[in-house]
Amino acid sequence: MTTHTETPPRPQVPKRTEELDEVVIRFAGDSGDGMQLAGMQFTNETAVAGTDLATLPDFPAEIRAPAGTLFGVSGFQVNFSSHDIFTPGDNPDVLVMMNPAALKVNLRDLKPGGIIIADTAEFTENNLKKAGFATSPLEDGSLAKYQVFPVDITQMTLRAVEGLNLNTKVASRCKNFYALGLTSWLFTRPIDPTIRWIEGRFKKTPELVDANIRALKAGYHFGETAEMFAVQYEVKPARLVPGKYRNITGNSATALGFIAAAERAGLPLFLGSYPITPASDVLHEVASYKNFNVYTFQAEDEIAAVGAALGAAYGGAIGICTTSGPGMLLKQEMINLAVMVELPLIIADIQRAGPSTGMPTKTEQADLLMAIYGRASESPVVVLAPATPGECFFMAFEAVRLAAKYMVPVIYMSDGYLANGAEPWKIPKVSELPQIDVQFRTSPEGFQPYLRDPETLARAWVKPGTPGLEHRIGGLAKEDVTGHVSYDPINNEKMVRLRAEKVARVAMDIPRTDVRGDPSGKLLVIGWGSTYGALVEATERVRAQGKSVSHVHLRYLNPLPPDLKEIIRRFERVLVPELNTGQLLKIIRAEYLVDAKGMNKIQGYPFKVGELMQKIQELLEE
Amino acid sequence: MTTHTETPPRPQVPKRTEELDEVVIRFAGDSGDGMQLAGMQFTNETAVAGTDLATLPDFPAEIRAPAGTLFGVSGFQVNFSSHDIFTPGDNPDVLVMMNPAALKVNLRDLKPGGIIIADTAEFTENNLKKAGFATSPLEDGSLAKYQVFPVDITQMTLRAVEGLNLNTKVASRCKNFYALGLTSWLFTRPIDPTIRWIEGRFKKTPELVDANIRALKAGYHFGETAEMFAVQYEVKPARLVPGKYRNITGNSATALGFIAAAERAGLPLFLGSYPITPASDVLHEVASYKNFNVYTFQAEDEIAAVGAALGAAYGGAIGICTTSGPGMLLKQEMINLAVMVELPLIIADIQRAGPSTGMPTKTEQADLLMAIYGRASESPVVVLAPATPGECFFMAFEAVRLAAKYMVPVIYMSDGYLANGAEPWKIPKVSELPQIDVQFRTSPEGFQPYLRDPETLARAWVKPGTPGLEHRIGGLAKEDVTGHVSYDPINNEKMVRLRAEKVARVAMDIPRTDVRGDPSGKLLVIGWGSTYGALVEATERVRAQGKSVSHVHLRYLNPLPPDLKEIIRRFERVLVPELNTGQLLKIIRAEYLVDAKGMNKIQGYPFKVGELMQKIQELLEE
Amino acid sequence: MSQAATPMLKLTRKDFMSDQEVRWCPGCGDYAILAQMQKVLPELGIPRDQLVFVSGIGCASRFPYYMNTYGFHTIHGRAPAIATGLKISRPELHVWVVTGDGDGLSIGGNHLIHALRRNVDIKILLFNNRIYGLTKGQYSPTSELGKVTKSTPFGSLDYPINPIEIALGAEATFVARSVDVETKHLQETLRRAHEHKGSAFIEILQNCNVFNDGAWEPITDRATKGDHQLVLEQGKPLVFGKNREKGIRLGKDMNPEIVTLGEGVDTSQLLVHDETNPSMAYILSRLGPQFPTPIGVFRAVKRMTYDEGANAQIESAKKRLGPGDLEAILNRGDTWVVK
Amino acid sequence: MSQAATPMLKLTRKDFMSDQEVRWCPGCGDYAILAQMQKVLPELGIPRDQLVFVSGIGCASRFPYYMNTYGFHTIHGRAPAIATGLKISRPELHVWVVTGDGDGLSIGGNHLIHALRRNVDIKILLFNNRIYGLTKGQYSPTSELGKVTKSTPFGSLDYPINPIEIALGAEATFVARSVDVETKHLQETLRRAHEHKGSAFIEILQNCNVFNDGAWEPITDRATKGDHQLVLEQGKPLVFGKNREKGIRLGKDMNPEIVTLGEGVDTSQLLVHDETNPSMAYILSRLGPQFPTPIGVFRAVKRMTYDEGANAQIESAKKRLGPGDLEAILNRGDTWVVK
Ligand SMILES: Cc1ncc(C[n+]2csc(CCOP(=O)(O)OP(=O)(O)O)c2C)c(N)n1
Ligand SMILES: Cc1ncc(C[n+]2csc(CCOP(=O)(O)OP(=O)(O)O)c2C)c(N)n1
Ligand code: SF4
Ligand code: SF4
Ligand SMILES: [Mg+2]
Ligand SMILES: [Mg+2]
């Protein structure tokens, strides 16, 4: 443990503490300023302090865009509260801005009367110009309606680490921790988790441990002592369901979900992947668990990645691949083969904004129709989507379970917002996770490769290496039961329908659909995937106004929950908000012949609760 | 011209001639027996004789499967008639069978009382066994309800070519022409076109010219002289629309349509392709026209094929690629790039039965949803489908025209049945084909890469090499007008909607929808693609029974014809027959909220008129 | 699996023949290759269930259907990727890949190279008939320049790929060539591939009598093969010719030259084949048209295999960190308890 | 196009800089490469509008945005295919491809090989930083064995691809290597590529200071580069070393060896570089770790280009058959008239 006594004790100015129910803070600066880190650490602090929370990281596609530019601004928003919350918040209460460009980009979102903490050192003429400010907003009175705290963060940081023999470049890189320290003080968050994190992260370079902790503490103490800050805010712990919690991002939860499922199936996990934003972190995390029975294979491309996963599945492993939109397109031919040979295969599509390269670091949920229909010929697969970062764990687990149970490919659809967003997660007990019961066929007695389980229609999973069960599979049309190559017309139709029926039977595994709000009424809002939080909050608030709106959130997109039809019937109108131009909407309309309306946003960002409420209210008033 | 006097003149038995309105003949034998050729030549003969016709080639995926096996049987069905016909016929009137396996496979389809011509030489014990016959059906009385003509075709062929110094293997390969000659006599078809064809085809091997012509004539004369044949049949010419005709397959028409369009645009054609059944013949045919401004590029895979086509389009050529289902999946990422950079690109998907490798030589129309929705994110393209082999020409032409006019990718969807099927085609005059008016931008005055034509929303097509217009394009999200890389949320949504709107505006180019039958009534049948013929015939026949059924056939699948909504409203019920599990059906239901029903067949074969009639009658009676 | 429990009966060629009728064209070179494989396997003493044949799409790729072992007929060009996933996770299996010149070098070229450079312990047989058979006769990446085919009626324009050279360029650890009709040589080469630990690549010259008949005639015809075949044997000088009267020597600037033995030249001046010498393999791989075609093993060297490495990594991580504890990783990082 | 009409103003480096702010990380080697390109182009006398830069995806592939020429930033790995279509149909344009070690050798490996073997007249620059930059630091096909990265926390298991060797294996007609910071050498190499008629492949060693800093340090560092760089010059003996005191000689079995000049060894015994000698290029491409890294042109030979061939084929067909007559082909075969 490193201790610091370098900061001289200062006279304590008496401070007032105000209690708040919910606060939204956005950190922003250059891509190189470490804002993602600051945001993540703040998140962790407030998680440990027991609040509920939700986050929205927002970074450019450039690795380190030139300093001071508008397109180089990297931001991280965190919402924390003493009550249940579901979104990172529409508009921040606080902006922690490391330069003029950050302020320029983020100011429009700040709530009236909101707080701005700005690093004055960066408000140079040059930087102001790059950001398109004629004069400094910190000085020209344009920020009058906000509470502005100008702090020379850079200078203070340098001073804090003085004597550690760091060059200025390295030293000033600690300023994100200074800003974090200050913010932590302002909102009475504990900084110990961050100190522990710094110690772990920089283990090999003790001078950086020292420097960063000093900067953190200096920021914290500055808040304590500087007269500028008269009020300190407190957000009380939320009354979450009792249990042990940690903070988790969607990608982390996805990785753990896959590992947990393979463990519960007692099978090795084979993850074939080709790096792509925002999916890569799943590969990174899984790769770090090599002491499990985990193979990670960074392939030469997405085709090889899914091919290797299918090869591993054929060999009896849990075969998974992770990718995003452009990579998904390359996998479809192999998924079609998996459909034909009826092997379990899990394909995780962490959706991003497109089409084509699009906005790789931004979110969207526009791959749904591609996942369901994007293969040549009739090629049914199971499609699932988690609704929150923590839920990624359970749906990833479920994807593996269903794939193995039905011998079918499962597409698991997360997105950029879930992937990088975080929330407190009630850690499940391993013993409470379902067992995944895989029975490899070993008996040659009456064996036929396409004999089916009468209930699930799954064919048997046979591991090569099993004596007496030698057989051949492939992508040509196959005869029922024997699996021999067959061009018989009637047989072909039969097999097409059997494959469809097998996927349809997954409906047996879908839990009853939960309707939030009244079971019948005026308006039903149907959502899927990462819009969950915003939809919950919007519908709850409108309901709180005494209006009739309920909410159903789909985790099973193909097949659809069998009770959905009945639920829809009980409402006068249906609204389907999506971060696309109306994909689930098309399915709902075709399936249930209901004149459902879409609400659509294709901006690379999640819905805001406000805009959803407005749309819902409009529909209710029509 | 070769002449033969070797066949001794025989006494003419007086023969009766019966006139028939329509005849369906199926030729079948081993893959190596030349049945496709015999069928095609018969088709040509009857075409030249002025009948209407339709064909259905049906061959195995194996190149030359072992002789005598059931899976090695290759067949070719031709329907010809003195009235308009639209399908190759549900059931043959005549089977020309080269071996027992062929008879086994095809007998179930023969009409009661139908004619069987069989090569007795091949009905050996061994062959009978391979085909699963215990005794010879030619002798055991099992064919009593048919008119059976057992002919020793092999022996007679060998005799006909005696003295030409051919070895038996080569000599007996002529037996398809013997069979053709006999059939031609039986149905009074002229054999001159076939003689001309043989002369052209075997130019370099005069002995084969001789041998094949001798075999052909020997067959013809055998019919004339043999007492076995008491009746000769005649089918009078059909009263087709006046004009000059030829016989054409869908693949040939597609190739010519692309070439014609490039010529009418005054631009070079660049066809990038990777061989795949049943699309390869389009590449083959286009490649033979190198004296046009035609580049054909056989790429290393489908991705490179479409990439090269896009590169050529970027350079100012008509960039086209041709493929089938499995290859389509590999092109989607590149099509997404084309959507983003807004360049014209034509992708021809000659659909085949799937999924995966499936039944490569069989037909299906199950790639529709994949074509429309199979790309990541929001990626609208134009989707067209021809309805008959001859129409392939015009729709291929239209695909090029729309791509260039709207600067948009166009997917053109033919299928295995259209590709290889043939029909008489009224040859268009070049001067009557639309001019395709491409204006490359050359003026730097006010140039911006994403400035749009206010009517079509097309951006300007600029050829690299144009001074002063240097600019950069790519797959990242782009700013409206300037095309600069932009991650602005509002701009992104704007661009997504602009791209969608551009495709929507193609509706301006869609001709009024033709309703066959009453403009309103009880049942509307909606079809698309190659089912046209069967649907026309089925609906006409049911209408002839005085029932209320009309038929609309869609050539424009995305966008849909703007008047379709109105048309659908005028009918009580809607039926959507498709060779898939209900793909257009989903779109119709979602779009028009009409409780349309599907009729679906996924057997690798086209609809039969009878089965369609039955379904239509059922629906009308419900 | 219960391999140990399987009584090790001596298997015969018949045991490796599946119940499926072979569907290649009569006279196709593929028959001969199938036969040699079925003859060699019984001698290797591997139970049938431990063998997996993975293929892509093409005539060649129908191979697995005819082998009474495990088999997977996959999609065009991707067999090496699928085989890689299988072998990594099931290192005890014997995994063979069957591909064609189109499947392996056109659409699948990249997977082939990457499998080879990774040295995944799979055996890759590339049936080279210099044509696309299954799609009825378009030119392939190994077709000679100017080839007239259905898709190139005016002649092809691209310089052919040399499969051996590409495999060497990818630093494959075992690279060989054999011929469909050279039964003994082919058997021996298959055996060598099996014995090699690591990726083995064998180009098998194969005749497609329907679409490219006689492509390899000079090398396979009794009358000419003496002059056109150069049989590589480890440690032996490069001698060829009907009467083994010719040899190959290294001339100026590392250019090989043909010499006639006897005229003041004896075998001691000839190049001596060394499967471990990379330059040797390279020079042999690109002998010009005036030279005989080498068959045999060009290169055979040892290197860690990917599958070994991957499995060793897991074992060592388990040793170092203890076997994976799911409960522990779920609870990793800062946690707190809500009561 | 109206190339002749463009007044041939003498262009400067500035003319080739686009109005887009360069978005690479400060200190990235890509800046230096961009600068050299912008310096060389004005000297080649090509109007800007005749130049097209086509790239894939990756940090390197942002290159076209910064060039004030035509530019196409395409999709991952496919730039050679797109450039091929462009060049075939517009042979008068100067087409450059910019790719990275991931873009060009991982997902795009096959297109690269096929473009090279076809000898399409495009210039391919592969920026090799031995890492995936844009996706934030996973190992690439050129990363050294055992590389610890985000995706390989326990070290990578695959043997790296040698880009020069692969290009040679594909029989590329021009193969060279240069270095981001060797400004003169890089300029000269770019010029040579431009002058070469046919596919030109240049591997450019490039530093990614964020994710793989110092990957090429021995070769670029003033203090060590004398011993670690071997500059290839046509017709010159292979000499290197701080004081040019060392040389490379061909030892036994075609194995190269390092010798010190002076000690009874003079340059006449050294290998003399010959860009047209394939064995030479091959041996140089795979000098082991104890050898210096060659930079310069490994191979430069002439062969028909694909684009030439494709266009000549059209011209000759027109000559032989007359220019295409649409009416005639529509009316081909048997026709009949219905009245
Ligand atoms: C994605 C895809 N593209 C194209 C095809 C069509 N196709 C099947 S096999 C083949 C080439 C076969 O050539 P080769 O690999 O040389 O095998 P051969 O038939 O000669 O043994 C092609 C192009 C396919 N099945 N899938
Ligand atoms: C189909 C597809 N797969 C994956 C990606 C993600 N991706 C973008 S660049 C890249 C690798 C970049 O590495 P390299 O080519 O070495 O370029 P560098 O950034 O190092 O210059 C990857 C994997 C993508 N854009 N598209
Ligand atoms: S087409 Fe050629 S390669 Fe294919 S089975 Fe027939 S002979 Fe063999
Ligand atoms: S990540 Fe590396 S390669 Fe990419 S711009 Fe930064 S320094 Fe350059
Ligand atoms: Mg082949
Ligand atoms: Mg790189």
PDB file of N, CA and C in Angstrom, chain B residues 59 61-66 69 71 274-276 280 283-284 287-288 290 298-302 330 356-357, chain C residues 21-26 57 62 75-76 78 102 106-107 132-136 138-139 150-151 153-154 210-211:
ATOM      1  N   PHE B  59     -31.434 -32.072 -64.325  1.00  0.00           N
ATOM      2  CA  PHE B  59     -30.262 -32.951 -64.339  1.00  0.00           C
ATOM      3  C   PHE B  59     -29.640 -33.059 -62.960  1.00  0.00           C
ATOM      4  N   ALA B  61     -26.657 -33.343 -59.945  1.00  0.00           N
ATOM      5  CA  ALA B  61     -25.511 -32.509 -59.619  1.00  0.00           C
ATOM      6  C   ALA B  61     -24.208 -33.193 -60.023  1.00  0.00           C
ATOM      7  N   GLU B  62     -24.257 -34.507 -60.187  1.00  0.00           N
ATOM      8  CA  GLU B  62     -23.049 -35.204 -60.598  1.00  0.00           C
ATOM      9  C   GLU B  62     -22.788 -34.941 -62.073  1.00  0.00           C
ATOM     10  N   ILE B  63     -21.509 -34.873 -62.426  1.00  0.00           N
ATOM     11  CA  ILE B  63     -21.166 -34.590 -63.809  1.00  0.00           C
ATOM     12  C   ILE B  63     -21.587 -35.761 -64.691  1.00  0.00           C
ATOM     13  N   ARG B  64     -21.081 -36.910 -64.404  1.00  0.00           N
ATOM     14  CA  ARG B  64     -21.500 -38.116 -65.117  1.00  0.00           C
ATOM     15  C   ARG B  64     -21.634 -39.242 -64.125  1.00  0.00           C
ATOM     16  N   ALA B  65     -22.761 -39.279 -63.487  1.00  0.00           N
ATOM     17  CA  ALA B  65     -22.966 -40.297 -62.470  1.00  0.00           C
ATOM     18  C   ALA B  65     -22.878 -41.660 -63.125  1.00  0.00           C
ATOM     19  N   PRO B  66     -22.535 -42.686 -62.352  1.00  0.00           N
ATOM     20  CA  PRO B  66     -22.387 -44.030 -62.908  1.00  0.00           C
ATOM     21  C   PRO B  66     -23.622 -44.419 -63.715  1.00  0.00           C
ATOM     22  N   THR B  69     -27.756 -45.761 -62.884  1.00  0.00           N
ATOM     23  CA  THR B  69     -28.255 -45.518 -61.528  1.00  0.00           C
ATOM     24  C   THR B  69     -29.447 -44.573 -61.555  1.00  0.00           C
ATOM     25  N   PHE B  71     -29.957 -42.123 -59.414  1.00  0.00           N
ATOM     26  CA  PHE B  71     -29.571 -40.724 -59.163  1.00  0.00           C
ATOM     27  C   PHE B  71     -28.843 -40.108 -60.344  1.00  0.00           C
ATOM     28  N   TYR B 274     -17.792 -15.632 -60.220  1.00  0.00           N
ATOM     29  CA  TYR B 274     -17.143 -16.853 -59.790  1.00  0.00           C
ATOM     30  C   TYR B 274     -18.123 -17.961 -60.142  1.00  0.00           C
ATOM     31  N   PRO B 275     -17.660 -19.006 -60.830  1.00  0.00           N
ATOM     32  CA  PRO B 275     -18.602 -20.003 -61.339  1.00  0.00           C
ATOM     33  C   PRO B 275     -19.458 -20.617 -60.241  1.00  0.00           C
ATOM     34  N   ILE B 276     -20.709 -20.802 -60.528  1.00  0.00           N
ATOM     35  CA  ILE B 276     -21.610 -21.507 -59.626  1.00  0.00           C
ATOM     36  C   ILE B 276     -22.874 -21.875 -60.394  1.00  0.00           C
ATOM     37  N   SER B 280     -23.470 -20.030 -63.883  1.00  0.00           N
ATOM     38  CA  SER B 280     -22.242 -19.964 -64.679  1.00  0.00           C
ATOM     39  C   SER B 280     -22.471 -19.636 -66.157  1.00  0.00           C
ATOM     40  N   LEU B 283     -22.051 -16.090 -67.295  1.00  0.00           N
ATOM     41  CA  LEU B 283     -20.636 -15.736 -67.480  1.00  0.00           C
ATOM     42  C   LEU B 283     -20.120 -16.287 -68.805  1.00  0.00           C
ATOM     43  N   HIS B 284     -20.404 -17.550 -69.057  1.00  0.00           N
ATOM     44  CA  HIS B 284     -19.901 -18.171 -70.292  1.00  0.00           C
ATOM     45  C   HIS B 284     -20.382 -17.387 -71.519  1.00  0.00           C
ATOM     46  N   ALA B 287     -18.872 -13.917 -71.799  1.00  0.00           N
ATOM     47  CA  ALA B 287     -17.447 -14.006 -72.150  1.00  0.00           C
ATOM     48  C   ALA B 287     -17.229 -14.248 -73.640  1.00  0.00           C
ATOM     49  N   SER B 288     -18.248 -14.772 -74.290  1.00  0.00           N
ATOM     50  CA  SER B 288     -18.077 -15.068 -75.715  1.00  0.00           C
ATOM     51  C   SER B 288     -18.270 -13.827 -76.578  1.00  0.00           C
ATOM     52  N   LYS B 290     -16.590 -10.893 -76.604  1.00  0.00           N
ATOM     53  CA  LYS B 290     -15.477  -9.998 -76.325  1.00  0.00           C
ATOM     54  C   LYS B 290     -15.323  -8.909 -77.378  1.00  0.00           C
ATOM     55  N   GLN B 298     -13.163 -13.762 -64.220  1.00  0.00           N
ATOM     56  CA  GLN B 298     -13.431 -14.883 -63.318  1.00  0.00           C
ATOM     57  C   GLN B 298     -12.558 -14.687 -62.096  1.00  0.00           C
ATOM     58  N   ALA B 299     -13.181 -14.323 -61.010  1.00  0.00           N
ATOM     59  CA  ALA B 299     -12.432 -13.917 -59.825  1.00  0.00           C
ATOM     60  C   ALA B 299     -12.059 -15.117 -58.966  1.00  0.00           C
ATOM     61  N   GLU B 300     -11.289 -14.883 -57.911  1.00  0.00           N
ATOM     62  CA  GLU B 300     -10.877 -15.957 -57.017  1.00  0.00           C
ATOM     63  C   GLU B 300     -12.025 -16.401 -56.114  1.00  0.00           C
ATOM     64  N   ASP B 301     -13.017 -15.564 -55.910  1.00  0.00           N
ATOM     65  CA  ASP B 301     -14.202 -15.947 -55.141  1.00  0.00           C
ATOM     66  C   ASP B 301     -15.294 -14.908 -55.399  1.00  0.00           C
ATOM     67  N   GLU B 302     -16.433 -15.097 -54.747  1.00  0.00           N
ATOM     68  CA  GLU B 302     -17.546 -14.193 -54.994  1.00  0.00           C
ATOM     69  C   GLU B 302     -17.291 -12.797 -54.448  1.00  0.00           C
ATOM     70  N   LEU B 330     -21.816 -14.206 -49.731  1.00  0.00           N
ATOM     71  CA  LEU B 330     -20.464 -13.652 -49.639  1.00  0.00           C
ATOM     72  C   LEU B 330     -20.397 -12.232 -50.195  1.00  0.00           C
ATOM     73  N   SER B 356     -27.593 -24.078 -47.790  1.00  0.00           N
ATOM     74  CA  SER B 356     -26.243 -24.586 -47.987  1.00  0.00           C
ATOM     75  C   SER B 356     -26.126 -25.140 -49.407  1.00  0.00           C
ATOM     76  N   THR B 357     -25.345 -26.185 -49.603  1.00  0.00           N
ATOM     77  CA  THR B 357     -25.159 -26.660 -50.970  1.00  0.00           C
ATOM     78  C   THR B 357     -26.472 -27.212 -51.526  1.00  0.00           C
TER      79      THR B 357
ATOM     80  N   GLU C  21     -22.505 -45.382 -53.156  1.00  0.00           N
ATOM     81  CA  GLU C  21     -22.011 -45.599 -54.503  1.00  0.00           C
ATOM     82  C   GLU C  21     -21.157 -44.393 -54.906  1.00  0.00           C
ATOM     83  N   VAL C  22     -20.007 -44.681 -55.495  1.00  0.00           N
ATOM     84  CA  VAL C  22     -19.118 -43.585 -55.874  1.00  0.00           C
ATOM     85  C   VAL C  22     -19.677 -42.897 -57.113  1.00  0.00           C
ATOM     86  N   ARG C  23     -19.752 -41.572 -57.058  1.00  0.00           N
ATOM     87  CA  ARG C  23     -20.465 -40.856 -58.111  1.00  0.00           C
ATOM     88  C   ARG C  23     -19.569 -40.042 -59.042  1.00  0.00           C
ATOM     89  N   TRP C  24     -18.294 -40.349 -59.085  1.00  0.00           N
ATOM     90  CA  TRP C  24     -17.448 -39.633 -60.044  1.00  0.00           C
ATOM     91  C   TRP C  24     -17.664 -40.180 -61.448  1.00  0.00           C
ATOM     92  N   CYS C  25     -17.251 -39.421 -62.437  1.00  0.00           N
ATOM     93  CA  CYS C  25     -17.355 -39.887 -63.820  1.00  0.00           C
ATOM     94  C   CYS C  25     -16.489 -41.131 -63.979  1.00  0.00           C
ATOM     95  N   PRO C  26     -16.943 -42.045 -64.803  1.00  0.00           N
ATOM     96  CA  PRO C  26     -16.093 -43.193 -65.106  1.00  0.00           C
ATOM     97  C   PRO C  26     -14.761 -42.686 -65.663  1.00  0.00           C
ATOM     98  N   ILE C  57     -16.049 -28.062 -51.464  1.00  0.00           N
ATOM     99  CA  ILE C  57     -16.997 -28.389 -52.526  1.00  0.00           C
ATOM    100  C   ILE C  57     -16.229 -28.527 -53.843  1.00  0.00           C
ATOM    101  N   ARG C  62     -16.081 -34.653 -52.806  1.00  0.00           N
ATOM    102  CA  ARG C  62     -17.043 -35.706 -52.466  1.00  0.00           C
ATOM    103  C   ARG C  62     -16.358 -36.868 -51.742  1.00  0.00           C
ATOM    104  N   ILE C  75     -18.342 -26.505 -46.990  1.00  0.00           N
ATOM    105  CA  ILE C  75     -18.683 -25.542 -48.036  1.00  0.00           C
ATOM    106  C   ILE C  75     -17.420 -25.145 -48.785  1.00  0.00           C
ATOM    107  N   HIS C  76     -17.623 -24.431 -49.844  1.00  0.00           N
ATOM    108  CA  HIS C  76     -16.558 -24.198 -50.818  1.00  0.00           C
ATOM    109  C   HIS C  76     -15.383 -23.402 -50.226  1.00  0.00           C
ATOM    110  N   ARG C  78     -13.604 -23.743 -47.470  1.00  0.00           N
ATOM    111  CA  ARG C  78     -13.426 -23.483 -46.038  1.00  0.00           C
ATOM    112  C   ARG C  78     -13.002 -24.703 -45.231  1.00  0.00           C
ATOM    113  N   GLY C 102      -9.545 -25.543 -57.329  1.00  0.00           N
ATOM    114  CA  GLY C 102     -10.418 -24.385 -57.195  1.00  0.00           C
ATOM    115  C   GLY C 102     -10.757 -24.163 -55.731  1.00  0.00           C
ATOM    116  N   SER C 106      -8.419 -21.209 -55.090  1.00  0.00           N
ATOM    117  CA  SER C 106      -9.168 -20.038 -55.524  1.00  0.00           C
ATOM    118  C   SER C 106      -9.889 -19.487 -54.296  1.00  0.00           C
ATOM    119  N   ILE C 107     -11.097 -19.902 -54.065  1.00  0.00           N
ATOM    120  CA  ILE C 107     -11.867 -19.332 -52.954  1.00  0.00           C
ATOM    121  C   ILE C 107     -11.221 -19.617 -51.603  1.00  0.00           C
ATOM    122  N   TYR C 132     -12.054 -26.546 -63.035  1.00  0.00           N
ATOM    123  CA  TYR C 132     -13.207 -26.710 -62.162  1.00  0.00           C
ATOM    124  C   TYR C 132     -14.041 -27.841 -62.730  1.00  0.00           C
ATOM    125  N   GLY C 133     -14.034 -28.977 -62.059  1.00  0.00           N
ATOM    126  CA  GLY C 133     -14.787 -30.120 -62.552  1.00  0.00           C
ATOM    127  C   GLY C 133     -16.270 -29.973 -62.275  1.00  0.00           C
ATOM    128  N   LEU C 134     -16.611 -29.831 -61.007  1.00  0.00           N
ATOM    129  CA  LEU C 134     -18.023 -29.899 -60.619  1.00  0.00           C
ATOM    130  C   LEU C 134     -18.893 -28.849 -61.305  1.00  0.00           C
ATOM    131  N   THR C 135     -18.318 -27.687 -61.586  1.00  0.00           N
ATOM    132  CA  THR C 135     -19.119 -26.653 -62.256  1.00  0.00           C
ATOM    133  C   THR C 135     -18.978 -26.738 -63.770  1.00  0.00           C
ATOM    134  N   LYS C 136     -18.427 -27.847 -64.238  1.00  0.00           N
ATOM    135  CA  LYS C 136     -18.435 -28.188 -65.649  1.00  0.00           C
ATOM    136  C   LYS C 136     -17.452 -27.422 -66.523  1.00  0.00           C
ATOM    137  N   GLN C 138     -14.695 -24.679 -66.012  1.00  0.00           N
ATOM    138  CA  GLN C 138     -14.059 -23.368 -66.135  1.00  0.00           C
ATOM    139  C   GLN C 138     -12.579 -23.513 -65.748  1.00  0.00           C
ATOM    140  N   TYR C 139     -11.767 -22.565 -66.157  1.00  0.00           N
ATOM    141  CA  TYR C 139     -10.355 -22.649 -65.801  1.00  0.00           C
ATOM    142  C   TYR C 139     -10.172 -22.425 -64.307  1.00  0.00           C
ATOM    143  N   LYS C 150     -14.880 -22.795 -70.898  1.00  0.00           N
ATOM    144  CA  LYS C 150     -16.197 -22.181 -71.042  1.00  0.00           C
ATOM    145  C   LYS C 150     -16.190 -20.713 -70.630  1.00  0.00           C
ATOM    146  N   SER C 151     -15.474 -20.419 -69.556  1.00  0.00           N
ATOM    147  CA  SER C 151     -15.495 -19.036 -69.075  1.00  0.00           C
ATOM    148  C   SER C 151     -14.407 -18.186 -69.722  1.00  0.00           C
ATOM    149  N   PRO C 153     -13.405 -18.245 -73.378  1.00  0.00           N
ATOM    150  CA  PRO C 153     -13.383 -18.711 -74.769  1.00  0.00           C
ATOM    151  C   PRO C 153     -12.249 -18.078 -75.573  1.00  0.00           C
ATOM    152  N   PHE C 154     -11.717 -16.967 -75.103  1.00  0.00           N
ATOM    153  CA  PHE C 154     -10.589 -16.344 -75.796  1.00  0.00           C
ATOM    154  C   PHE C 154      -9.259 -16.616 -75.088  1.00  0.00           C
ATOM    155  N   VAL C 210     -13.091 -35.691 -68.192  1.00  0.00           N
ATOM    156  CA  VAL C 210     -14.218 -35.082 -68.894  1.00  0.00           C
ATOM    157  C   VAL C 210     -13.912 -33.648 -69.348  1.00  0.00           C
ATOM    158  N   PHE C 211     -13.299 -32.871 -68.464  1.00  0.00           N
ATOM    159  CA  PHE C 211     -13.121 -31.465 -68.812  1.00  0.00           C
ATOM    160  C   PHE C 211     -11.679 -31.039 -69.080  1.00  0.00           C
TER     161      PHE C 211
END
